[in-house]
CSV table of C-alpha atoms in Angstrom, one decimal:
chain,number,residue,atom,x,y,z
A,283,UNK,CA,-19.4,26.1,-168.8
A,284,UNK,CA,-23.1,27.5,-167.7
A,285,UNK,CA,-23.3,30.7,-166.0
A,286,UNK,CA,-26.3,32.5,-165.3
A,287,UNK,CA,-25.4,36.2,-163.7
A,288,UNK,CA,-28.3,38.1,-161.8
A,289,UNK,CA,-28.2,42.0,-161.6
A,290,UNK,CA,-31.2,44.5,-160.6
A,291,UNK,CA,-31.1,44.2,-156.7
A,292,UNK,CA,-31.3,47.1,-154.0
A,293,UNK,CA,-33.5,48.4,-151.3
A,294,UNK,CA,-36.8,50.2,-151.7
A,295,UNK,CA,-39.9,50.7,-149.9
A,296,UNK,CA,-42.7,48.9,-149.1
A,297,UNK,CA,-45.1,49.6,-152.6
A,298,UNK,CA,-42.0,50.2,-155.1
A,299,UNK,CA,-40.7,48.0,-158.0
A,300,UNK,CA,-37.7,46.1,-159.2
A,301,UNK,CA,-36.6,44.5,-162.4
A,302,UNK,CA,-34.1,41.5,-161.9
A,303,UNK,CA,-31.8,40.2,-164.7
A,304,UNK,CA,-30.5,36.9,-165.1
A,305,UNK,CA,-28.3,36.6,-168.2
A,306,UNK,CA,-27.3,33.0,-169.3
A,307,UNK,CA,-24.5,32.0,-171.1
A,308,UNK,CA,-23.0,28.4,-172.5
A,309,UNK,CA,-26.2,27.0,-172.0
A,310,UNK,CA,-28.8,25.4,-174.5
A,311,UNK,CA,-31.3,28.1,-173.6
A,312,UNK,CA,-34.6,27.9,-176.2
A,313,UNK,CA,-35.6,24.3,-174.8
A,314,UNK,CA,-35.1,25.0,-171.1
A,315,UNK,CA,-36.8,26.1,-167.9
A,316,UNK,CA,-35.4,29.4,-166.2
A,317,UNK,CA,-36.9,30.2,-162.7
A,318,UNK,CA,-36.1,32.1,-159.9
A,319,UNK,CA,-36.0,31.2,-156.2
A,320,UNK,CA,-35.7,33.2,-152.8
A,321,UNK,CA,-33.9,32.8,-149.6
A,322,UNK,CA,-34.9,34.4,-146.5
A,323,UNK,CA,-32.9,34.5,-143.3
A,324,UNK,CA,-33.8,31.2,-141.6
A,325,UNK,CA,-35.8,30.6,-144.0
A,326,UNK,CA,-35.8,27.3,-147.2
A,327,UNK,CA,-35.0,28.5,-150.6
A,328,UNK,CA,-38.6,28.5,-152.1
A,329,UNK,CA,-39.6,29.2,-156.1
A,330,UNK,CA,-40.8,32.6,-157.0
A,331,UNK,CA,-41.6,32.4,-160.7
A,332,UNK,CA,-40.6,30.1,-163.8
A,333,UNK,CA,-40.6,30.1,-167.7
A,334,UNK,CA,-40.6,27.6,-170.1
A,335,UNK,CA,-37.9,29.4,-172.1
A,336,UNK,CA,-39.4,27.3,-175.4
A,337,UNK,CA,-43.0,28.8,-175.4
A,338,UNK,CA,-42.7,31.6,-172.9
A,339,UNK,CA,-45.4,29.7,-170.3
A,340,UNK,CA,-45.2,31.6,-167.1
A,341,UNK,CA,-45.8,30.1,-163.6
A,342,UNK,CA,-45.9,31.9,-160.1
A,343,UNK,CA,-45.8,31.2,-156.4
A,344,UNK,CA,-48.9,32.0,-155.0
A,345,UNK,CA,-47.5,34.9,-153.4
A,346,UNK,CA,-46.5,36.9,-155.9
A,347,UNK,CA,-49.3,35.6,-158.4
A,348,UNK,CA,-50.7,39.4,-159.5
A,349,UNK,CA,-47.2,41.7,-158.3
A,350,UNK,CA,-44.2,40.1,-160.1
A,351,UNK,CA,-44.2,39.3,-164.0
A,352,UNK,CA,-41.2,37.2,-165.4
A,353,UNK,CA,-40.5,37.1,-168.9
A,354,UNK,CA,-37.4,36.8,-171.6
A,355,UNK,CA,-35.6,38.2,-174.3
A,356,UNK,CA,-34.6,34.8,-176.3
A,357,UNK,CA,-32.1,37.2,-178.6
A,358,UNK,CA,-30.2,38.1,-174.9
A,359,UNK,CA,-30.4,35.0,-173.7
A,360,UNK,CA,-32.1,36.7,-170.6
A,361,UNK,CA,-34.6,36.3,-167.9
A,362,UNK,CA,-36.4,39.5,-166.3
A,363,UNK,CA,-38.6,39.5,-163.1
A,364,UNK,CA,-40.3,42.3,-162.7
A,365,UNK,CA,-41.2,43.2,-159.2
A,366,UNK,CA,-44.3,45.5,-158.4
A,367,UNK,CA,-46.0,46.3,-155.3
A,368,UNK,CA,-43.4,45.0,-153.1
A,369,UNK,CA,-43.6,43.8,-149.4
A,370,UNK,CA,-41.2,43.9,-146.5
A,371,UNK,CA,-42.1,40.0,-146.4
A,372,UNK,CA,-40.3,39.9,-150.3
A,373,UNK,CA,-37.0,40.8,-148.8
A,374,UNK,CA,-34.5,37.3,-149.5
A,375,UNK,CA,-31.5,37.0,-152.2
A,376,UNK,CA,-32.5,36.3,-155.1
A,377,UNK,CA,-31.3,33.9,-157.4
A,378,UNK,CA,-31.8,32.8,-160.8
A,379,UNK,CA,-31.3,28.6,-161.5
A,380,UNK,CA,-32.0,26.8,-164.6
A,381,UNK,CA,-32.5,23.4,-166.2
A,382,UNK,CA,-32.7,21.1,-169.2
A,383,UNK,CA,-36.0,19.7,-168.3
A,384,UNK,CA,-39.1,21.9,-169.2
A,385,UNK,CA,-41.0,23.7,-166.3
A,386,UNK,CA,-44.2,22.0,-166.2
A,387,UNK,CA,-46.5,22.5,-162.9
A,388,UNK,CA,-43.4,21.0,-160.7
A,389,UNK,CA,-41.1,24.1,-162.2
A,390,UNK,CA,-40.6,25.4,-158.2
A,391,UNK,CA,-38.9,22.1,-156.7
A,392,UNK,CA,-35.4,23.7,-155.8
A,393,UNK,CA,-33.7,19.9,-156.7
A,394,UNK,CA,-34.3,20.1,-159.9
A,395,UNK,CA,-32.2,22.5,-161.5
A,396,UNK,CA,-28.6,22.4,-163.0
A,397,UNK,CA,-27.3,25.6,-162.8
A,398,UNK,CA,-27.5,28.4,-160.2
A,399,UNK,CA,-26.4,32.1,-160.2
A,400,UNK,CA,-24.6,33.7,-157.2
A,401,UNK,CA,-28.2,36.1,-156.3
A,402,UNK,CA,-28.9,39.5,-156.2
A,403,UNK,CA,-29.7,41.2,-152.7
A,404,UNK,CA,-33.9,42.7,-152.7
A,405,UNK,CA,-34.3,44.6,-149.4
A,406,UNK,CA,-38.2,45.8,-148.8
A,407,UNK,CA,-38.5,48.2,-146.0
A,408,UNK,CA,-41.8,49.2,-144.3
């Protein structure tokens, strides 16, 4: 059974920082691609940031290219996303997902990936 468990969620202002947590357990983690996604109200589920769990290759969304950093700690099996200089337009749930494919340029196409956590609540206020 996979399960993938955010944590790190909560409200701050405009200009703060968050670090999310996704935690993954049963799952073949060192050949995999991690990412996580965002959902507005109203709004699609769109990719923030992925890794390529086996070589550590980070991609971003153009909107958070230069504010949020993801990274991992193989030995926890877990997936950070650190979020700095945050915007009221960053406020979604998040939520980590993960495949068995690599990420490779295509990493933020929702479709693709296996295994979903249940998100984390990031509120951004002005």
């Amino acid at each position: 059974q996979v399960q993938l468990a955010e944590s790190g969620g909560g409200s701050v202002q405009a200009g703060g920082s968050l670090r999310l947590s996704c935690a993954a357990s049963g799952y073949t983690y060192s050949t995999n691609c991690m990412a996580w996604f965002r959902q507005a109200p109203g709004k699609e589920r769109e990719g923030v940031a992925g890794i390529s769990t086996g070589d550590g290759s980070p991609y971003y969304a153009d909107s958070v290219k230069g504010r949020f950093t993801i990274s991992q700690d193989n030995a926890k099996n877990t997936v950070y996303l650190q979020m700095n200089s945050l915007k009221p337009e960053d406020t979604a749930v998040y939520y980590c997902a993960a495949r068995e494919a690599t990420c490779g340029f295509l990493w933020y196409i929702r479709s693709t990936y296996n295994y979903w956590g249940q998100g984390t609540q990031v509120t951004v206020s002005s």
